[in-house]
mmCIF file with all atom_site columns, C-alpha atoms in Angstrom:
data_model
loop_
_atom_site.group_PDB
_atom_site.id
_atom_site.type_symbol
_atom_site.label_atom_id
_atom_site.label_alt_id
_atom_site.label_comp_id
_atom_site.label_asym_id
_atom_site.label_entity_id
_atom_site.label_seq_id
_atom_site.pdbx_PDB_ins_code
_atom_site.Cartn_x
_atom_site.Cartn_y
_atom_site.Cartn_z
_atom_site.occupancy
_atom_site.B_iso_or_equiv
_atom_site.pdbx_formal_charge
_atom_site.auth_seq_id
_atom_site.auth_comp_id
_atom_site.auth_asym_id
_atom_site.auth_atom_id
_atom_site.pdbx_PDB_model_num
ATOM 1   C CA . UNK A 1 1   ? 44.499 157.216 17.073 1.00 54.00 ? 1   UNK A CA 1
ATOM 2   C CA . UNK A 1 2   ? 48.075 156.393 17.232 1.00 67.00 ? 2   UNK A CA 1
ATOM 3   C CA . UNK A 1 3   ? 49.888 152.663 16.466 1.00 73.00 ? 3   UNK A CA 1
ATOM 4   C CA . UNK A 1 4   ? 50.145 150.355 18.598 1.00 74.00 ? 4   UNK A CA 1
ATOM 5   C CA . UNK A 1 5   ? 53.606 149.810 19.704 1.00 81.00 ? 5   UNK A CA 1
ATOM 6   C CA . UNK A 1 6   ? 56.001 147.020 18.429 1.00 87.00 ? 6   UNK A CA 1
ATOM 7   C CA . UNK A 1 7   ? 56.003 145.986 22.725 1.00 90.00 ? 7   UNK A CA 1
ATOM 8   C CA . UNK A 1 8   ? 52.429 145.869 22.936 1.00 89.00 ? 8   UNK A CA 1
ATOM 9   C CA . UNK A 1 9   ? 52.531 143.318 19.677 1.00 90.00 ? 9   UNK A CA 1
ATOM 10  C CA . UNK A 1 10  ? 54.758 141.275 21.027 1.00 93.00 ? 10  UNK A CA 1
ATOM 11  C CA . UNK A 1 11  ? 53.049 141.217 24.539 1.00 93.00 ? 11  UNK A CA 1
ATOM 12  C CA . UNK A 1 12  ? 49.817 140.717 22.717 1.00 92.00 ? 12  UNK A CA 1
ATOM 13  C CA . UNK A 1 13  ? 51.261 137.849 20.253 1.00 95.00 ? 13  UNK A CA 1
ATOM 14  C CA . UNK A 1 14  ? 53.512 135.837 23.425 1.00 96.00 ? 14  UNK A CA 1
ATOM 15  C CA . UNK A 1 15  ? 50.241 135.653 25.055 1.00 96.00 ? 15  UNK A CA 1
ATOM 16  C CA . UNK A 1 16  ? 48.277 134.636 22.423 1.00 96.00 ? 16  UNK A CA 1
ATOM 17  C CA . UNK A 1 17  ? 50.856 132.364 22.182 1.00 96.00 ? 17  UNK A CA 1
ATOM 18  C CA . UNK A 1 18  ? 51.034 130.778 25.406 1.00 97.00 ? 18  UNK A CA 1
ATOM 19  C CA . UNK A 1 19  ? 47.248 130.017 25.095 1.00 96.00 ? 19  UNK A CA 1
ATOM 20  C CA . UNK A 1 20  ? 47.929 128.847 22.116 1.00 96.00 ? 20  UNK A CA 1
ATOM 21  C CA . UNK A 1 21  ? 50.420 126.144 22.942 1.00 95.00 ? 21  UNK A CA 1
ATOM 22  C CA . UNK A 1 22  ? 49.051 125.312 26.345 1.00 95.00 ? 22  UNK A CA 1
ATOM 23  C CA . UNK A 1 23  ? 45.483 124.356 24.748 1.00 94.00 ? 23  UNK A CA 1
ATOM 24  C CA . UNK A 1 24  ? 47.073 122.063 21.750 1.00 93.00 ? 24  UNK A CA 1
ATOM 25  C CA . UNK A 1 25  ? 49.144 120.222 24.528 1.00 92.00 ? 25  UNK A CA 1
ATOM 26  C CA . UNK A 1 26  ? 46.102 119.333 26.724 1.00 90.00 ? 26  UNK A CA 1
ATOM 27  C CA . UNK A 1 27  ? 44.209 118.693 23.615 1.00 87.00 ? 27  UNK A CA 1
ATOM 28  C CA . UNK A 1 28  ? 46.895 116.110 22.867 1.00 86.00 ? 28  UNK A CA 1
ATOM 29  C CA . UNK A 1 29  ? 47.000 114.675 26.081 1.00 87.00 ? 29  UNK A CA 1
ATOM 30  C CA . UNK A 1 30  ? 42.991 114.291 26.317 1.00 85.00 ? 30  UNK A CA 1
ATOM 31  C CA . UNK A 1 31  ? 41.543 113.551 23.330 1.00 78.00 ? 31  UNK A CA 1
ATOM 32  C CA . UNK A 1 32  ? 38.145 113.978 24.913 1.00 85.00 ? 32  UNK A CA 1
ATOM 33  C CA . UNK A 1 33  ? 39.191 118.220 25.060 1.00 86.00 ? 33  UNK A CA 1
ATOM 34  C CA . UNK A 1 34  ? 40.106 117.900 21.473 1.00 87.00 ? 34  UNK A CA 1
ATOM 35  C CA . UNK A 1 35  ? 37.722 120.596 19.917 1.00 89.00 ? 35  UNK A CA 1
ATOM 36  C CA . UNK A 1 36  ? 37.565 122.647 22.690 1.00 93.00 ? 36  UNK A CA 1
ATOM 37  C CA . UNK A 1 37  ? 41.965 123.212 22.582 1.00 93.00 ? 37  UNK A CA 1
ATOM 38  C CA . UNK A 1 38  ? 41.198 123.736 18.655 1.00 94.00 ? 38  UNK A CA 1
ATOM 39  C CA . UNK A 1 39  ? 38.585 126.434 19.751 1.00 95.00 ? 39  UNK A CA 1
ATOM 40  C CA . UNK A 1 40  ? 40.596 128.149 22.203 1.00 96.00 ? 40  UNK A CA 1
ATOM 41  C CA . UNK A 1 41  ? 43.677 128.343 20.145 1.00 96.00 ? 41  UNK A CA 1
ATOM 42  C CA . UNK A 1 42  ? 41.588 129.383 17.156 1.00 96.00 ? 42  UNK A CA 1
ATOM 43  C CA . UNK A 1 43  ? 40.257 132.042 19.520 1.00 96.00 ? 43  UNK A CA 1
ATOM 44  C CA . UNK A 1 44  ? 43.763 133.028 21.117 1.00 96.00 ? 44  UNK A CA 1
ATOM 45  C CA . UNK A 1 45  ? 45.126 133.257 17.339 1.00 96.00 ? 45  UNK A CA 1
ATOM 46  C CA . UNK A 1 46  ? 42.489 135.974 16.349 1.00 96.00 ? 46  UNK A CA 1
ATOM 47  C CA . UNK A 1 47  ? 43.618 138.320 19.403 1.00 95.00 ? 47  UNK A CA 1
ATOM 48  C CA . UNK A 1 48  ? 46.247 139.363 17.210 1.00 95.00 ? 48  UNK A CA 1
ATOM 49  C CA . UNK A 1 49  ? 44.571 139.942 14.283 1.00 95.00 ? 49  UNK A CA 1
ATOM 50  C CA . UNK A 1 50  ? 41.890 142.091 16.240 1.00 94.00 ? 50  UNK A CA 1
ATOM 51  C CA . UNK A 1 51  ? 44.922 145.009 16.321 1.00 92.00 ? 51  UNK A CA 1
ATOM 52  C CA . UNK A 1 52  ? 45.853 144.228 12.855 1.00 91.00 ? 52  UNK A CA 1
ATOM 53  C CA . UNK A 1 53  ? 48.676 142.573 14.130 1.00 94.00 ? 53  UNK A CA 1
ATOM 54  C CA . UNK A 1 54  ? 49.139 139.994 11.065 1.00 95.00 ? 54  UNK A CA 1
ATOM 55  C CA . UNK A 1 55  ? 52.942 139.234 11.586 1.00 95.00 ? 55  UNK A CA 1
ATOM 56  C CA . UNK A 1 56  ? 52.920 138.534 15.431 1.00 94.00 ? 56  UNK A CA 1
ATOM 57  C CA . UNK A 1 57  ? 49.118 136.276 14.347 1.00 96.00 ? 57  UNK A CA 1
ATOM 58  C CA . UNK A 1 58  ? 51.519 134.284 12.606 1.00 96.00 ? 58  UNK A CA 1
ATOM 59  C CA . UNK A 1 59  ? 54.395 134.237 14.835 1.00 96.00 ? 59  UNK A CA 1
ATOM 60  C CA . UNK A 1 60  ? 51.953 133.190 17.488 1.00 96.00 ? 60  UNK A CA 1
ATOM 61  C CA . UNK A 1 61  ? 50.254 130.328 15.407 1.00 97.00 ? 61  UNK A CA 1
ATOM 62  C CA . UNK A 1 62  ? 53.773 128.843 14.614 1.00 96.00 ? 62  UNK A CA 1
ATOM 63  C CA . UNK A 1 63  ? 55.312 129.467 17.852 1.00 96.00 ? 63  UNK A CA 1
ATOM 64  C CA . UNK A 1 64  ? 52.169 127.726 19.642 1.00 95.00 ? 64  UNK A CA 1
ATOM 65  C CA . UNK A 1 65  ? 52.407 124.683 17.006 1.00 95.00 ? 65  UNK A CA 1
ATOM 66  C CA . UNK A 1 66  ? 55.737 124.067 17.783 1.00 94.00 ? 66  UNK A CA 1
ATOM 67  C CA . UNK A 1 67  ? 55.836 124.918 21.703 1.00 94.00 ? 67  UNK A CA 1
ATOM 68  C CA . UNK A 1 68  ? 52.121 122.143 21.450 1.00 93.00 ? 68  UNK A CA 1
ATOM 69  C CA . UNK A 1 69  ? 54.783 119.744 19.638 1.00 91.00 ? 69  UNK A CA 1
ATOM 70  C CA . UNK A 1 70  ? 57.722 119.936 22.023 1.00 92.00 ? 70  UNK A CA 1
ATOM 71  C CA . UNK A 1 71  ? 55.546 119.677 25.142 1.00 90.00 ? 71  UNK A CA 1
ATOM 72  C CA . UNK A 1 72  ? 54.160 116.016 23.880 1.00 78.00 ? 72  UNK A CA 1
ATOM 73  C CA . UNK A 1 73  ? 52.618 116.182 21.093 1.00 64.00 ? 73  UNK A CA 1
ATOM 74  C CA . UNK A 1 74  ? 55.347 114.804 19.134 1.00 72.00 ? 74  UNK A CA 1
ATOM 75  C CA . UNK A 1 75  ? 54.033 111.375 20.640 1.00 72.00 ? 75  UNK A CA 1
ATOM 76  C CA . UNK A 1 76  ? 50.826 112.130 19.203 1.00 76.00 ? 76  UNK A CA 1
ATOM 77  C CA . UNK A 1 77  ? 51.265 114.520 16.268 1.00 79.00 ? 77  UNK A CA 1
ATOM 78  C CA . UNK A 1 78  ? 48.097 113.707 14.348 1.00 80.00 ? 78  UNK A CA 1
ATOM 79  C CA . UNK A 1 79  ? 46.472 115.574 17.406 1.00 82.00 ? 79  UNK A CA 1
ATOM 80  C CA . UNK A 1 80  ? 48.222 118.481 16.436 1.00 87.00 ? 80  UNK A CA 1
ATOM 81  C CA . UNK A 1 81  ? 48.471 118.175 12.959 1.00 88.00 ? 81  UNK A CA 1
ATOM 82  C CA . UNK A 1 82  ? 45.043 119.555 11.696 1.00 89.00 ? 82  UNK A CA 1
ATOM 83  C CA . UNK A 1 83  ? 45.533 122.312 13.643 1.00 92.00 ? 83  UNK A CA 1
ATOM 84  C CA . UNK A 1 84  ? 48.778 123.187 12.106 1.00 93.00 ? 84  UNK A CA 1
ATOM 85  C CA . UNK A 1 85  ? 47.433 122.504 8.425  1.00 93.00 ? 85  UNK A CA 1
ATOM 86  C CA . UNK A 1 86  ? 43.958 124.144 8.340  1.00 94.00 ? 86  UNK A CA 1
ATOM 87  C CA . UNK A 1 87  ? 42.560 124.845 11.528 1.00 94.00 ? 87  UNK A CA 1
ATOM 88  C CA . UNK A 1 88  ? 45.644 127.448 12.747 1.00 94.00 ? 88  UNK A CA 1
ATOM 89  C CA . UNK A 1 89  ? 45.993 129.454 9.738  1.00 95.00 ? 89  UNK A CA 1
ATOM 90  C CA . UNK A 1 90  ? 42.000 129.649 8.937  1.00 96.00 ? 90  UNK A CA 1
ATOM 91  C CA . UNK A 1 91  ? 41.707 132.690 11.109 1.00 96.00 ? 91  UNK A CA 1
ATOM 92  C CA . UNK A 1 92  ? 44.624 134.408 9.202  1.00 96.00 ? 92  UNK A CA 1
ATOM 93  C CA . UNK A 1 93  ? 43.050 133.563 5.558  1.00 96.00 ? 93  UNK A CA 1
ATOM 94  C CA . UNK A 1 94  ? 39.908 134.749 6.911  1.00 95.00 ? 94  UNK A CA 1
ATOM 95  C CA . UNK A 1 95  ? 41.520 138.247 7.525  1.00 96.00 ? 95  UNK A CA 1
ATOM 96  C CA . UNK A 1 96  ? 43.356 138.677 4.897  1.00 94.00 ? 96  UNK A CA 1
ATOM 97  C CA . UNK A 1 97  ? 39.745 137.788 2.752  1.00 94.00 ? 97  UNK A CA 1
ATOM 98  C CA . UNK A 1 98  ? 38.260 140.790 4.467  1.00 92.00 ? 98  UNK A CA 1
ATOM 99  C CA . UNK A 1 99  ? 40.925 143.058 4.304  1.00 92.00 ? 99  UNK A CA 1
ATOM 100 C CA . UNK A 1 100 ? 42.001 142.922 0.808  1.00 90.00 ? 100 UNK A CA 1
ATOM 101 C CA . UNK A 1 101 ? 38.786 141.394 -0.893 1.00 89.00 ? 101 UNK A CA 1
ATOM 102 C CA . UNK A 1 102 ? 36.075 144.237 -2.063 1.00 86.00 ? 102 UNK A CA 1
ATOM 103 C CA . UNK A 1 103 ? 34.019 142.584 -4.555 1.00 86.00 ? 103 UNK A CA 1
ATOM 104 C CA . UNK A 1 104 ? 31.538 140.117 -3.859 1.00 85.00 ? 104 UNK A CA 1
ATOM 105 C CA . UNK A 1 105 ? 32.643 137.275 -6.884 1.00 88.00 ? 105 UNK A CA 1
ATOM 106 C CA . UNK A 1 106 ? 35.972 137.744 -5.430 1.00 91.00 ? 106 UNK A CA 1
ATOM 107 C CA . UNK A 1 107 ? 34.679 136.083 -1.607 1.00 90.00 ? 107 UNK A CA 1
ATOM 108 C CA . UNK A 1 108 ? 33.050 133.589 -3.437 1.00 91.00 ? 108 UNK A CA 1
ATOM 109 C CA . UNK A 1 109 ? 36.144 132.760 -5.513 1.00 93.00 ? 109 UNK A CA 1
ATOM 110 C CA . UNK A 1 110 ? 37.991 132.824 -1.629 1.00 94.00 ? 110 UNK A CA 1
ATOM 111 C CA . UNK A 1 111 ? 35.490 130.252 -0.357 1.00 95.00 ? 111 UNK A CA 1
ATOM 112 C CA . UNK A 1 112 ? 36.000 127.598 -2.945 1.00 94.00 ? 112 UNK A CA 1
ATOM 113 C CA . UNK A 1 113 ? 39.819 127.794 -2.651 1.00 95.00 ? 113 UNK A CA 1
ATOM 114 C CA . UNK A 1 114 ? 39.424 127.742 1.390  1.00 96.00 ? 114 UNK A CA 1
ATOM 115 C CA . UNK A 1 115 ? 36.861 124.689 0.904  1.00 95.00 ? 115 UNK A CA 1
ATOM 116 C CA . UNK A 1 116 ? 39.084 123.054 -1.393 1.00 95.00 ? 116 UNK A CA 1
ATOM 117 C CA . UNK A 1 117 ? 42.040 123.435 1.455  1.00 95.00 ? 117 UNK A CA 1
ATOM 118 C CA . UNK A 1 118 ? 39.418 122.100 4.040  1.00 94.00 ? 118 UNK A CA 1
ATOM 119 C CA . UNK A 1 119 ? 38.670 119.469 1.722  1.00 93.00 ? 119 UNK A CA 1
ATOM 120 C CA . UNK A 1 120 ? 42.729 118.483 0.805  1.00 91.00 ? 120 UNK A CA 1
ATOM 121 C CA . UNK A 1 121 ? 43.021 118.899 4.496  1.00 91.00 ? 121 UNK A CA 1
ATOM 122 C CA . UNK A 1 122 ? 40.150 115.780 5.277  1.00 87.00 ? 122 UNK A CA 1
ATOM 123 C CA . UNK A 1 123 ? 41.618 113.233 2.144  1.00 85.00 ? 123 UNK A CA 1
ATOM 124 C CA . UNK A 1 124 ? 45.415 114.270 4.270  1.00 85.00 ? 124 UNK A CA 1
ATOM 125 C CA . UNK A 1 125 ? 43.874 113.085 7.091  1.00 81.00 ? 125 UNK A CA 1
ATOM 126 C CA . UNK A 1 126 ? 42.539 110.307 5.792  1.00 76.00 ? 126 UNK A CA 1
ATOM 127 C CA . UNK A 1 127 ? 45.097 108.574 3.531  1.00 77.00 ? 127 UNK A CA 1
ATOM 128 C CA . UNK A 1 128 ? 47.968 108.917 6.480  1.00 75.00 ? 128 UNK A CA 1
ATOM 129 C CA . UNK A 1 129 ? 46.485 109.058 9.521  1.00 67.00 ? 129 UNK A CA 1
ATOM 130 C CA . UNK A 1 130 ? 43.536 106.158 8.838  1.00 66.00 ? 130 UNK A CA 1
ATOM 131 C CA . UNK A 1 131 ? 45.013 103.040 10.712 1.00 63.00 ? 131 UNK A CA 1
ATOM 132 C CA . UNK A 1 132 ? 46.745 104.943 12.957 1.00 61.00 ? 132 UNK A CA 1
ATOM 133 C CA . UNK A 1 133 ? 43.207 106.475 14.324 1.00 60.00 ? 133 UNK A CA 1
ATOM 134 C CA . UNK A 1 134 ? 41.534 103.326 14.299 1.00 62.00 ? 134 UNK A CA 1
ATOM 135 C CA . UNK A 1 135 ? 38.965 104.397 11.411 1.00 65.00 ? 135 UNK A CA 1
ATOM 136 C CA . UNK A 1 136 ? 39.573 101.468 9.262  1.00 61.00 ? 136 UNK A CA 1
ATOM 137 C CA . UNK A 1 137 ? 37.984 99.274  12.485 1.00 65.00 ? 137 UNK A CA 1
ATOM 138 C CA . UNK A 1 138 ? 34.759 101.720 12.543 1.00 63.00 ? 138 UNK A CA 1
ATOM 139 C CA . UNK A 1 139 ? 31.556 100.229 11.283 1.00 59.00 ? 139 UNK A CA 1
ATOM 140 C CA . UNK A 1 140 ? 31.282 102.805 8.312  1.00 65.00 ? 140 UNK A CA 1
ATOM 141 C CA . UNK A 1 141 ? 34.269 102.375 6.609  1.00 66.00 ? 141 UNK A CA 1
ATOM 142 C CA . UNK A 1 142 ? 33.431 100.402 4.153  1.00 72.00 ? 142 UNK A CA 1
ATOM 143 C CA . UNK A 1 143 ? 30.945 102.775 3.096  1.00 72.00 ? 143 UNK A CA 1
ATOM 144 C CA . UNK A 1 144 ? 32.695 105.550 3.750  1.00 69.00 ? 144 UNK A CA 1
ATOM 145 C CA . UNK A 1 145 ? 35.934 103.923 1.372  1.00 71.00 ? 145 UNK A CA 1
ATOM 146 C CA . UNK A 1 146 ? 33.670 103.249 -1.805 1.00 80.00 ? 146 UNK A CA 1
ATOM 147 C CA . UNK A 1 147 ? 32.173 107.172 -1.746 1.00 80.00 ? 147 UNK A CA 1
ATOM 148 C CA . UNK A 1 148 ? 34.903 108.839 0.331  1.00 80.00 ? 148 UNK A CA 1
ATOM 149 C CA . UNK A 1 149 ? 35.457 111.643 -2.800 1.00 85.00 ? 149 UNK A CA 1
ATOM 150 C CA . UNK A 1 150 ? 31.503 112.028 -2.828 1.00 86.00 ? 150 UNK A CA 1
ATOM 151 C CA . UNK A 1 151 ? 31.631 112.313 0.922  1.00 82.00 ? 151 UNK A CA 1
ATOM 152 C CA . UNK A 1 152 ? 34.573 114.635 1.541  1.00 85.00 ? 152 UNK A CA 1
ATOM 153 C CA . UNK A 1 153 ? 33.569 117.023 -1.486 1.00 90.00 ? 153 UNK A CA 1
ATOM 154 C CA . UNK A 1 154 ? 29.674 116.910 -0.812 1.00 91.00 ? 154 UNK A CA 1
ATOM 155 C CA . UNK A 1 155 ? 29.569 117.133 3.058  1.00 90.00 ? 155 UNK A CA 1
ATOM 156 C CA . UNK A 1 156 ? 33.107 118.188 3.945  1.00 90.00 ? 156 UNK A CA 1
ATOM 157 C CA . UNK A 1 157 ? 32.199 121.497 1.717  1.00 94.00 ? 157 UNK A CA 1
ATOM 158 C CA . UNK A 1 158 ? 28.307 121.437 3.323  1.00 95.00 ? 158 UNK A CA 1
ATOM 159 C CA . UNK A 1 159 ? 30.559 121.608 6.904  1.00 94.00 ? 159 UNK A CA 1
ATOM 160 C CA . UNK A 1 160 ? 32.875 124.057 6.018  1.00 95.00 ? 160 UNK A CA 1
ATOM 161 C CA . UNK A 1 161 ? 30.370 126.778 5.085  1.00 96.00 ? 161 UNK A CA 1
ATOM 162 C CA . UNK A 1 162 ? 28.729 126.257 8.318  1.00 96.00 ? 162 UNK A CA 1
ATOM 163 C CA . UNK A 1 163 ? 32.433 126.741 10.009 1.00 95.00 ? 163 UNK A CA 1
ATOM 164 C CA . UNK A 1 164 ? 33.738 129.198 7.788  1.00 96.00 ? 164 UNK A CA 1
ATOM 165 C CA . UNK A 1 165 ? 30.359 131.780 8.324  1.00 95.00 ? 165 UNK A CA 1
ATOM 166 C CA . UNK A 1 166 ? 30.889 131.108 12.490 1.00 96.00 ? 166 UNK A CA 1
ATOM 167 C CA . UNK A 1 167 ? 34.791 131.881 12.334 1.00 96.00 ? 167 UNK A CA 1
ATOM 168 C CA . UNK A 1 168 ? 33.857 134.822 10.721 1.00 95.00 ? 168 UNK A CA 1
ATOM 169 C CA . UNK A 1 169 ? 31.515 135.825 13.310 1.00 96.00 ? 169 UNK A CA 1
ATOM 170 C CA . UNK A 1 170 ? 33.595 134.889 15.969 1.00 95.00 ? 170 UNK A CA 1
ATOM 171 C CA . UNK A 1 171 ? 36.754 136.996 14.725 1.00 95.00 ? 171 UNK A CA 1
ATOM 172 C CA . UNK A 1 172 ? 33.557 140.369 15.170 1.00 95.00 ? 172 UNK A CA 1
ATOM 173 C CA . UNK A 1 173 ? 32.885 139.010 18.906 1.00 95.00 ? 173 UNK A CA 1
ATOM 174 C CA . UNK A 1 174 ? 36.977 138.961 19.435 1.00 94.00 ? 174 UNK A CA 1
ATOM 175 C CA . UNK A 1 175 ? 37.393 142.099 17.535 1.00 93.00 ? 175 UNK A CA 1
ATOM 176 C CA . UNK A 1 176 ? 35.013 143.727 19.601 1.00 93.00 ? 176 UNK A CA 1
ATOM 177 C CA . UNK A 1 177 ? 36.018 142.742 22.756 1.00 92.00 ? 177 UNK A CA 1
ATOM 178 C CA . UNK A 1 178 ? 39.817 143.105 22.129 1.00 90.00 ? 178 UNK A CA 1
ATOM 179 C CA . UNK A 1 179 ? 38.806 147.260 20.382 1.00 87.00 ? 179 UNK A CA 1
ATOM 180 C CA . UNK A 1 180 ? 38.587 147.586 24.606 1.00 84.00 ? 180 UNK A CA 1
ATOM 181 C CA . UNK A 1 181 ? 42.365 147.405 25.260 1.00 76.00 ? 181 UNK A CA 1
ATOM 182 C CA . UNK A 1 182 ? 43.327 150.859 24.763 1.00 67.00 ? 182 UNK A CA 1
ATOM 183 C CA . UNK A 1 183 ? 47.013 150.483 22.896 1.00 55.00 ? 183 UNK A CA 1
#
């Protein structure tokens, strides 16, 4: 089978993209289609890396961060900003795990440091975007304050593995439908 051509990359990537961008912005304008922007981006980001396209996944994560950002999300960049530090670039880690990663000590070594990222990602999140997302008004914060290291190591890890094993699953279900496109 023959390589895909540098066109059909760039095709592939510009629309991958477009979804991309378009999902974050209307995730940033309704906060109520929050996850599902972050899932379709996530999913538009592993079309690339279904053709082993790693260099237009990455063109296509940082051209639909910054296309999300310059079509409004500048007013509300926290929206956006999870996306661009973990959620974005989890698909990529995730492929690079599987393609260069043969022994089983060595996956377990990857999940810790991608748990640890998760993890850094939550305290970011925390520390600078608290009062600005209304947290430090909720009911739990209190509680949340005095064990937040217990609760982001302990059940920010316990959520990852659950996310981590379904993004790997999902990036089969992409790579299976995307093996259809015959380039």
């Amino acid at each position: 089978m023959k390589r895909p051509s540098k066109s059909f990359e760039i095709a592939l990537s510009a629309i991958a993209c477009a979804v991309a961008a378009l999902s974050l912005t209307l995730a940033s304008y309704v906060s109520v289609l929050m996850a599902a922007g972050y899932l379709l981006a996530i999913f538009a980001l592993m079309v690339p890396l279904a053709k082993n396209f790693i260099w237009g996944n990455v063109l296509a994560f940082l051209g639909g961060v910054i296309l999300a950002y310059l079509f409004g999300g500048l007013a509300f960049f926290w929206m956006i900003l999870p996306f661009a530090a973990f959620f974005g670039l989890h698909p990529l880690v995730n492929y690079l795990q599987l393609k260069f990663t043969k022994k089983s000590f060595l996956h377990a070594v990857w999940f810790l440091l991608k748990a640890a990222w998760f993890d850094g990602v939550l305290l970011l999140m925390w520390f600078t975007l608290g009062d600005i997302l209304g947290i430090t008004e909720a009911v739990w914060y209190d509680w949340v304050k005095e064990y937040l290291y217990l609760v982001v190591f302990v059940g920010g890890t316990a959520l990852f593995a659950g996310y981590d094993l379904l993004m790997f699953l999902c990036q089969k279900s992409v790579n299976a439908i995307v093996r259809r496109i015959r380039r």
